[in-house]
mmCIF file of C-alpha atoms in Angstrom:
data_model
loop_
_atom_site.group_PDB
_atom_site.id
_atom_site.type_symbol
_atom_site.label_atom_id
_atom_site.label_comp_id
_atom_site.label_asym_id
_atom_site.label_seq_id
_atom_site.Cartn_x
_atom_site.Cartn_y
_atom_site.Cartn_z
ATOM 1 C CA MET A 26 0.000 0.000 0.000
ATOM 2 C CA ASP A 27 1.317 3.411 -0.931
ATOM 3 C CA GLN A 28 1.947 5.427 2.244
ATOM 4 C CA ARG A 29 3.760 8.441 0.748
ATOM 5 C CA ASN A 30 3.209 11.812 2.429
ATOM 6 C CA GLU A 31 -0.151 10.768 3.901
ATOM 7 C CA THR A 32 -1.210 13.524 6.323
ATOM 8 C CA LEU A 33 -4.017 14.498 8.640
ATOM 9 C CA VAL A 34 -5.377 17.836 7.478
ATOM 10 C CA ALA A 35 -6.581 20.290 10.158
ATOM 11 C CA GLU A 36 -7.527 23.100 7.781
ATOM 12 C CA PHE A 37 -7.608 24.022 4.119
ATOM 13 C CA LEU A 38 -6.484 27.160 2.321
ATOM 14 C CA LEU A 39 -9.114 28.459 -0.134
ATOM 15 C CA LEU A 40 -7.355 30.119 -3.082
ATOM 16 C CA GLY A 41 -10.507 32.002 -4.100
ATOM 17 C CA LEU A 42 -11.528 33.382 -7.480
ATOM 18 C CA THR A 43 -8.286 35.171 -8.285
ATOM 19 C CA ASN A 44 -4.872 35.869 -6.798
ATOM 20 C CA LEU A 45 -4.883 39.454 -8.126
ATOM 21 C CA SER A 46 -5.193 41.522 -4.951
ATOM 22 C CA HIS A 47 -6.330 44.710 -6.729
ATOM 23 C CA LEU A 48 -9.458 42.904 -7.966
ATOM 24 C CA GLN A 49 -10.521 41.690 -4.524
ATOM 25 C CA PRO A 50 -12.388 44.872 -3.380
ATOM 26 C CA PHE A 51 -14.198 45.147 -6.730
ATOM 27 C CA LEU A 52 -15.288 41.488 -6.664
ATOM 28 C CA PHE A 53 -16.319 41.827 -3.020
ATOM 29 C CA GLY A 54 -18.615 44.771 -3.848
ATOM 30 C CA ILE A 55 -20.201 43.168 -6.914
ATOM 31 C CA ILE A 56 -20.829 39.787 -5.281
ATOM 32 C CA LEU A 57 -22.175 41.410 -2.095
ATOM 33 C CA ILE A 58 -24.722 43.425 -4.115
ATOM 34 C CA VAL A 59 -25.793 40.350 -6.108
ATOM 35 C CA TYR A 60 -26.090 38.299 -2.897
ATOM 36 C CA ILE A 61 -28.313 40.930 -1.241
ATOM 37 C CA ILE A 62 -30.567 41.055 -4.341
ATOM 38 C CA ASN A 63 -30.685 37.256 -4.290
ATOM 39 C CA MET A 64 -31.727 37.156 -0.609
ATOM 40 C CA LEU A 65 -34.380 39.868 -0.976
ATOM 41 C CA GLY A 66 -35.838 38.468 -4.211
ATOM 42 C CA ASN A 67 -36.096 34.862 -3.062
ATOM 43 C CA LEU A 68 -37.334 35.803 0.412
ATOM 44 C CA THR A 69 -40.091 37.859 -1.234
ATOM 45 C CA ILE A 70 -41.185 34.832 -3.282
ATOM 46 C CA VAL A 71 -41.253 32.617 -0.165
ATOM 47 C CA VAL A 72 -43.278 35.160 1.830
ATOM 48 C CA ILE A 73 -45.924 35.852 -0.833
ATOM 49 C CA ALA A 74 -46.261 32.119 -1.577
ATOM 50 C CA ILE A 75 -47.162 31.666 2.102
ATOM 51 C CA ILE A 76 -49.365 34.701 2.793
ATOM 52 C CA GLU A 77 -51.273 34.966 -0.515
ATOM 53 C CA PRO A 78 -54.184 32.456 -0.632
ATOM 54 C CA ARG A 79 -54.376 32.628 -4.457
ATOM 55 C CA LEU A 80 -50.858 31.166 -4.610
ATOM 56 C CA HIS A 81 -51.653 28.116 -2.467
ATOM 57 C CA THR A 82 -51.318 25.795 -5.471
ATOM 58 C CA PRO A 83 -48.804 23.057 -6.397
ATOM 59 C CA MET A 84 -46.914 25.337 -8.781
ATOM 60 C CA TYR A 85 -46.274 27.993 -6.138
ATOM 61 C CA PHE A 86 -45.590 25.376 -3.472
ATOM 62 C CA PHE A 87 -42.729 24.166 -5.659
ATOM 63 C CA LEU A 88 -41.670 27.737 -6.420
ATOM 64 C CA GLY A 89 -41.571 28.576 -2.701
ATOM 65 C CA ASN A 90 -39.412 25.502 -2.108
ATOM 66 C CA LEU A 91 -37.122 26.529 -4.965
ATOM 67 C CA SER A 92 -36.705 30.063 -3.602
ATOM 68 C CA PHE A 93 -35.975 28.751 -0.101
ATOM 69 C CA LEU A 94 -33.402 26.383 -1.618
ATOM 70 C CA ASP A 95 -31.756 29.262 -3.484
ATOM 71 C CA ILE A 96 -31.460 31.275 -0.263
ATOM 72 C CA CYS A 97 -29.786 28.371 1.540
ATOM 73 C CA PHE A 98 -27.723 27.276 -1.473
ATOM 74 C CA SER A 99 -26.089 30.675 -1.956
ATOM 75 C CA SER A 100 -25.576 31.094 1.788
ATOM 76 C CA VAL A 101 -23.448 27.952 1.938
ATOM 77 C CA ALA A 102 -20.668 29.420 -0.207
ATOM 78 C CA VAL A 103 -21.095 33.169 -0.729
ATOM 79 C CA PRO A 104 -20.705 34.566 2.857
ATOM 80 C CA LYS A 105 -17.451 32.619 3.339
ATOM 81 C CA MET A 106 -16.228 33.847 -0.045
ATOM 82 C CA LEU A 107 -16.980 37.462 0.946
ATOM 83 C CA VAL A 108 -15.106 37.046 4.249
ATOM 84 C CA ASN A 109 -12.125 35.518 2.443
ATOM 85 C CA PHE A 110 -11.924 38.493 0.073
ATOM 86 C CA LEU A 111 -10.952 40.557 3.141
ATOM 87 C CA ALA A 112 -8.889 37.934 4.968
ATOM 88 C CA GLN A 113 -5.102 37.774 4.965
ATOM 89 C CA GLU A 114 -5.183 33.962 5.021
ATOM 90 C CA PRO A 115 -8.478 32.593 3.636
ATOM 91 C CA THR A 116 -8.553 29.320 5.562
ATOM 92 C CA ILE A 117 -11.353 26.971 6.572
ATOM 93 C CA SER A 118 -11.209 24.169 9.141
ATOM 94 C CA PHE A 119 -11.493 20.543 8.061
ATOM 95 C CA ALA A 120 -14.869 20.207 9.830
ATOM 96 C CA GLY A 121 -16.084 23.488 8.309
ATOM 97 C CA CYS A 122 -14.991 22.349 4.868
ATOM 98 C CA ILE A 123 -16.800 19.021 5.156
ATOM 99 C CA ALA A 124 -19.945 20.795 6.408
ATOM 100 C CA GLN A 125 -19.795 23.238 3.485
ATOM 101 C CA LEU A 126 -19.336 20.382 1.014
ATOM 102 C CA HIS A 127 -22.263 18.464 2.539
ATOM 103 C CA PHE A 128 -24.780 21.313 2.506
ATOM 104 C CA PHE A 129 -23.690 22.513 -0.925
ATOM 105 C CA HIS A 130 -24.328 19.121 -2.525
ATOM 106 C CA PHE A 131 -27.408 18.449 -0.394
ATOM 107 C CA LEU A 132 -29.094 21.665 -1.517
ATOM 108 C CA GLY A 133 -27.750 21.525 -5.066
ATOM 109 C CA SER A 134 -28.928 17.976 -5.761
ATOM 110 C CA THR A 135 -32.270 18.749 -4.072
ATOM 111 C CA GLU A 136 -32.735 21.686 -6.451
ATOM 112 C CA VAL A 137 -32.013 19.475 -9.471
ATOM 113 C CA LEU A 138 -34.600 16.934 -8.278
ATOM 114 C CA LEU A 139 -37.134 19.641 -7.419
ATOM 115 C CA LEU A 140 -36.865 21.102 -10.924
ATOM 116 C CA THR A 141 -37.573 17.616 -12.274
ATOM 117 C CA ALA A 142 -40.708 17.424 -10.115
ATOM 118 C CA MET A 143 -41.706 20.885 -11.379
ATOM 119 C CA SER A 144 -41.323 19.716 -14.987
ATOM 120 C CA TYR A 145 -43.773 16.881 -14.270
ATOM 121 C CA ASP A 146 -46.161 19.407 -12.708
ATOM 122 C CA ARG A 147 -45.965 21.575 -15.850
ATOM 123 C CA TYR A 148 -46.486 18.504 -18.065
ATOM 124 C CA VAL A 149 -49.713 17.589 -16.249
ATOM 125 C CA ALA A 150 -50.912 21.224 -16.158
ATOM 126 C CA ILE A 151 -50.506 21.661 -19.929
ATOM 127 C CA CYS A 152 -51.209 18.199 -21.318
ATOM 128 C CA ASN A 153 -53.922 17.097 -18.906
ATOM 129 C CA PRO A 154 -55.473 20.277 -17.471
ATOM 130 C CA LEU A 155 -58.916 18.817 -16.718
ATOM 131 C CA ARG A 156 -57.419 16.179 -14.418
ATOM 132 C CA TYR A 157 -54.666 18.401 -13.014
ATOM 133 C CA THR A 158 -56.146 18.824 -9.519
ATOM 134 C CA THR A 159 -56.846 15.097 -9.332
ATOM 135 C CA ILE A 160 -53.368 13.998 -10.408
ATOM 136 C CA ILE A 161 -51.330 16.694 -8.621
ATOM 137 C CA ASN A 162 -53.213 16.699 -5.342
ATOM 138 C CA CYS A 163 -51.821 17.789 -1.974
ATOM 139 C CA ARG A 164 -50.434 14.365 -1.105
ATOM 140 C CA VAL A 165 -48.675 14.047 -4.474
ATOM 141 C CA TYR A 166 -46.954 17.437 -4.588
ATOM 142 C CA VAL A 167 -45.876 17.282 -0.935
ATOM 143 C CA SER A 168 -44.503 13.769 -1.583
ATOM 144 C CA LEU A 169 -42.602 14.961 -4.669
ATOM 145 C CA ALA A 170 -41.016 17.841 -2.774
ATOM 146 C CA SER A 171 -40.222 15.696 0.277
ATOM 147 C CA SER A 172 -38.661 13.007 -1.901
ATOM 148 C CA SER A 173 -36.463 15.629 -3.559
ATOM 149 C CA TRP A 174 -35.168 16.798 -0.174
ATOM 150 C CA LEU A 175 -34.621 13.238 1.076
ATOM 151 C CA MET A 176 -32.821 12.013 -2.048
ATOM 152 C CA GLY A 177 -30.683 15.147 -2.099
ATOM 153 C CA PHE A 178 -29.688 14.529 1.526
ATOM 154 C CA LEU A 179 -28.817 10.861 0.905
ATOM 155 C CA HIS A 180 -26.815 11.736 -2.208
ATOM 156 C CA SER A 181 -24.831 14.336 -0.285
ATOM 157 C CA MET A 182 -24.279 12.047 2.726
ATOM 158 C CA LEU A 183 -22.658 9.457 0.466
ATOM 159 C CA HIS A 184 -20.052 11.975 -0.725
ATOM 160 C CA THR A 185 -19.629 13.484 2.753
ATOM 161 C CA VAL A 186 -18.912 10.151 4.460
ATOM 162 C CA MET A 187 -16.539 9.037 1.711
ATOM 163 C CA THR A 188 -14.671 12.359 1.733
ATOM 164 C CA CYS A 189 -14.275 12.318 5.539
ATOM 165 C CA ARG A 190 -12.416 8.999 5.262
ATOM 166 C CA LEU A 191 -9.939 10.178 2.635
ATOM 167 C CA PRO A 192 -6.181 10.272 3.280
ATOM 168 C CA PHE A 193 -4.518 13.387 1.839
ATOM 169 C CA CYS A 194 -1.141 13.290 0.080
ATOM 170 C CA ALA A 195 -0.994 16.645 -1.668
ATOM 171 C CA SER A 196 -1.052 20.170 -0.217
ATOM 172 C CA ASN A 197 -3.981 21.673 1.680
ATOM 173 C CA GLU A 198 -4.591 24.367 -0.975
ATOM 174 C CA ILE A 199 -8.056 24.127 -2.523
ATOM 175 C CA LYS A 200 -8.192 25.788 -5.933
ATOM 176 C CA HIS A 201 -11.667 27.164 -5.406
ATOM 177 C CA PHE A 202 -13.573 29.767 -3.378
ATOM 178 C CA PHE A 203 -15.446 27.098 -1.392
ATOM 179 C CA CYS A 204 -15.085 23.412 -0.502
ATOM 180 C CA ASP A 205 -16.438 21.735 -3.586
ATOM 181 C CA ILE A 206 -15.840 18.036 -3.939
ATOM 182 C CA LYS A 207 -13.762 17.995 -7.144
ATOM 183 C CA PRO A 208 -10.896 20.244 -5.937
ATOM 184 C CA ILE A 209 -10.846 18.392 -2.588
ATOM 185 C CA LEU A 210 -10.511 15.041 -4.351
ATOM 186 C CA ARG A 211 -7.468 16.386 -6.211
ATOM 187 C CA LEU A 212 -5.671 16.540 -2.834
ATOM 188 C CA ALA A 213 -6.452 12.934 -1.888
ATOM 189 C CA CYS A 214 -4.213 9.875 -2.177
ATOM 190 C CA THR A 215 -6.844 7.869 -4.045
ATOM 191 C CA HIS A 216 -8.856 8.444 -7.219
ATOM 192 C CA LEU A 217 -11.696 6.109 -6.190
ATOM 193 C CA ASN A 218 -13.892 9.006 -5.054
ATOM 194 C CA GLU A 219 -13.508 10.742 -8.427
ATOM 195 C CA LEU A 220 -14.986 7.635 -10.055
ATOM 196 C CA LEU A 221 -17.770 7.657 -7.440
ATOM 197 C CA LEU A 222 -18.446 11.326 -8.175
ATOM 198 C CA SER A 223 -18.669 10.705 -11.913
ATOM 199 C CA VAL A 224 -20.929 7.667 -11.562
ATOM 200 C CA VAL A 225 -23.273 8.764 -8.748
ATOM 201 C CA THR A 226 -23.542 12.494 -9.402
ATOM 202 C CA GLY A 227 -23.443 11.988 -13.163
ATOM 203 C CA SER A 228 -26.269 9.434 -12.935
ATOM 204 C CA LEU A 229 -28.372 11.728 -10.720
ATOM 205 C CA VAL A 230 -27.931 14.753 -12.963
ATOM 206 C CA MET A 231 -28.387 12.839 -16.219
ATOM 207 C CA ALA A 232 -31.464 10.931 -14.993
ATOM 208 C CA SER A 233 -33.087 14.161 -13.781
ATOM 209 C CA PHE A 234 -32.124 15.918 -17.000
ATOM 210 C CA LEU A 235 -33.564 13.158 -19.210
ATOM 211 C CA MET A 236 -36.824 13.083 -17.228
ATOM 212 C CA THR A 237 -37.109 16.850 -17.617
ATOM 213 C CA VAL A 238 -36.377 16.628 -21.344
ATOM 214 C CA LEU A 239 -38.985 13.874 -21.693
ATOM 215 C CA SER A 240 -41.593 16.081 -19.985
ATOM 216 C CA TYR A 241 -40.843 18.908 -22.404
ATOM 217 C CA ILE A 242 -40.962 16.590 -25.408
ATOM 218 C CA TYR A 243 -44.520 15.642 -24.416
ATOM 219 C CA ILE A 244 -45.337 19.322 -23.767
ATOM 220 C CA SER A 245 -43.932 20.353 -27.179
ATOM 221 C CA THR A 246 -45.870 17.591 -28.938
ATOM 222 C CA PHE A 247 -49.068 18.742 -27.241
ATOM 223 C CA LEU A 248 -48.437 22.412 -28.100
ATOM 224 C CA LEU A 249 -47.946 21.579 -31.773
ATOM 225 C CA ARG A 250 -51.484 20.186 -31.822
ATOM 226 C CA ILE A 251 -52.955 23.489 -30.646
ATOM 227 C CA ARG A 252 -54.168 25.341 -33.737
ATOM 228 C CA SER A 253 -54.599 28.728 -32.124
ATOM 229 C CA GLN A 254 -51.343 30.689 -31.969
ATOM 230 C CA GLU A 255 -52.635 32.614 -28.946
ATOM 231 C CA GLY A 256 -53.568 29.373 -27.185
ATOM 232 C CA ARG A 257 -50.113 27.968 -27.937
ATOM 233 C CA ARG A 258 -48.444 31.111 -26.590
ATOM 234 C CA ARG A 259 -50.484 31.076 -23.383
ATOM 235 C CA ALA A 260 -49.767 27.385 -22.807
ATOM 236 C CA PHE A 261 -46.028 27.855 -23.360
ATOM 237 C CA SER A 262 -45.888 30.900 -21.070
ATOM 238 C CA THR A 263 -46.880 28.697 -18.118
ATOM 239 C CA CYS A 264 -43.602 26.752 -18.401
ATOM 240 C CA ALA A 265 -41.235 29.312 -19.991
ATOM 241 C CA ALA A 266 -39.806 30.462 -16.641
ATOM 242 C CA HIS A 267 -39.185 26.900 -15.454
ATOM 243 C CA LEU A 268 -37.544 25.978 -18.771
ATOM 244 C CA THR A 269 -35.199 28.989 -18.514
ATOM 245 C CA VAL A 270 -34.111 28.021 -14.978
ATOM 246 C CA VAL A 271 -33.615 24.391 -16.057
ATOM 247 C CA VAL A 272 -31.334 25.381 -18.936
ATOM 248 C CA MET A 273 -29.195 27.601 -16.697
ATOM 249 C CA LEU A 274 -28.846 25.075 -13.872
ATOM 250 C CA TYR A 275 -28.300 21.936 -15.941
ATOM 251 C CA GLY A 276 -25.900 23.734 -18.250
ATOM 252 C CA THR A 277 -23.533 24.590 -15.408
ATOM 253 C CA ALA A 278 -24.100 21.328 -13.463
ATOM 254 C CA LEU A 279 -23.340 19.085 -16.460
ATOM 255 C CA PHE A 280 -20.354 21.263 -17.385
ATOM 256 C CA THR A 281 -18.916 21.048 -13.856
ATOM 257 C CA TYR A 282 -19.606 17.565 -12.502
ATOM 258 C CA VAL A 283 -19.912 15.166 -15.431
ATOM 259 C CA ARG A 284 -16.699 15.833 -17.341
ATOM 260 C CA PRO A 285 -13.254 14.492 -16.179
ATOM 261 C CA THR A 286 -11.202 16.544 -13.699
ATOM 262 C CA THR A 287 -8.047 18.264 -14.966
ATOM 263 C CA GLU A 288 -6.083 21.311 -13.833
ATOM 264 C CA ALA A 289 -7.607 23.341 -16.669
ATOM 265 C CA SER A 290 -11.126 22.155 -15.846
ATOM 266 C CA LEU A 291 -10.739 23.223 -12.194
ATOM 267 C CA GLU A 292 -10.078 26.791 -13.339
ATOM 268 C CA GLU A 293 -13.174 26.714 -15.550
ATOM 269 C CA ASP A 294 -15.205 25.180 -12.716
ATOM 270 C CA ARG A 295 -14.591 28.255 -10.578
ATOM 271 C CA VAL A 296 -16.200 30.455 -13.217
ATOM 272 C CA ALA A 297 -19.134 28.058 -13.584
ATOM 273 C CA ALA A 298 -19.513 27.941 -9.789
ATOM 274 C CA VAL A 299 -19.957 31.728 -9.668
ATOM 275 C CA LEU A 300 -22.867 31.316 -12.075
ATOM 276 C CA PHE A 301 -24.749 28.647 -10.118
ATOM 277 C CA THR A 302 -23.954 29.925 -6.597
ATOM 278 C CA VAL A 303 -24.239 33.685 -7.151
ATOM 279 C CA VAL A 304 -25.891 34.637 -10.441
ATOM 280 C CA THR A 305 -28.534 31.945 -11.098
ATOM 281 C CA PRO A 306 -30.151 32.129 -7.615
ATOM 282 C CA MET A 307 -30.467 35.898 -8.071
ATOM 283 C CA LEU A 308 -32.059 35.505 -11.518
ATOM 284 C CA ASN A 309 -34.611 32.855 -10.498
ATOM 285 C CA PRO A 310 -37.076 35.218 -8.733
ATOM 286 C CA ILE A 311 -36.672 37.770 -11.554
ATOM 287 C CA ILE A 312 -37.402 35.121 -14.203
ATOM 288 C CA TYR A 313 -40.457 33.820 -12.367
ATOM 289 C CA THR A 314 -41.951 37.270 -11.651
ATOM 290 C CA LEU A 315 -41.378 38.991 -15.012
ATOM 291 C CA ARG A 316 -43.744 36.664 -16.915
ATOM 292 C CA ASN A 317 -46.010 35.591 -14.071
ATOM 293 C CA GLU A 318 -49.172 37.626 -13.660
ATOM 294 C CA ASP A 319 -50.230 35.842 -10.453
ATOM 295 C CA VAL A 320 -46.974 36.695 -8.706
ATOM 296 C CA LYS A 321 -47.079 40.288 -9.958
ATOM 297 C CA ARG A 322 -50.649 40.715 -8.680
ATOM 298 C CA ALA A 323 -49.661 39.245 -5.317
ATOM 299 C CA LEU A 324 -46.715 41.654 -5.104
ATOM 300 C CA GLU A 325 -48.990 44.604 -5.921
ATOM 301 C CA LYS A 326 -51.455 43.508 -3.254
ATOM 302 C CA ALA A 327 -48.652 43.156 -0.691
ATOM 303 C CA LYS A 328 -47.326 46.598 -1.620
ATOM 304 C CA LYS A 329 -50.758 48.163 -1.088
ATOM 305 C CA ARG A 330 -51.068 46.498 2.300
ATOM 306 C CA CYS A 331 -47.728 47.960 3.339
ATOM 307 C CA LEU A 332 -48.735 51.443 2.181
ATOM 308 C CA LEU A 333 -52.095 51.443 3.995
ATOM 309 C CA PRO A 334 -51.975 53.453 7.247
ATOM 310 C CA GLY A 335 -52.326 51.478 10.479
#
């Protein structure tokens, strides 16, 4: 058995987005602004989905879950990144790193699965509208959401437990701004976990992606049978926001976690990670509110309530 340079790691050094010190204050300001917009936008969606009776439907139940996930998902990585922009030595303890890895993959895989459940909801709503309330009843949509959370947790626990048991032979420098699994595995003495990552995470992402694609194939086939252009437009508008979010999330997830790990790919992964940890969660509430009349009416009603005296 190869025992070379095997060490117990107490902490890791996060190398961040860039080693150019003059860019750190600029990046800190931009990412802080985007993070605040993200928190406010997604929190607004969660609140109105709870307090507005008209939004107590499966679609907005899923949307509220998605917004809550985005709040938590960004908060796993972004606050630590902001602190490290200002730190002399951007370190993180071994336990803190493992916790960050666990919650990042727990929430990320849950979001992938939740978007798959939302694609099924949109399929039923468009292709079988008369039976929608029968098929997607309270028990079904709560079960779909709960299953997404549970499977996301189990998927993350597998990687967390395996990573905790790794021996480390390389340095403790993580070429990332948070503890993602791929740069951590590059420091380990074994490549078994990289194979596990490719098989398990790749299977989860690809299965969810194919199920989502299948839903949209059925939706597209149904829309082509609608003769009225206005009817086709109205039907498509009910799933346009979800489709946009799916393309953004799966694009970065497939790019980051399915392809083989190389030194060049780790640099590209950092850029992709900024998109799905900082930018995409901020865009989700904007995408869902710009084309959604129900959400816009609920926001107007909430604004009027706030402006009323007493």
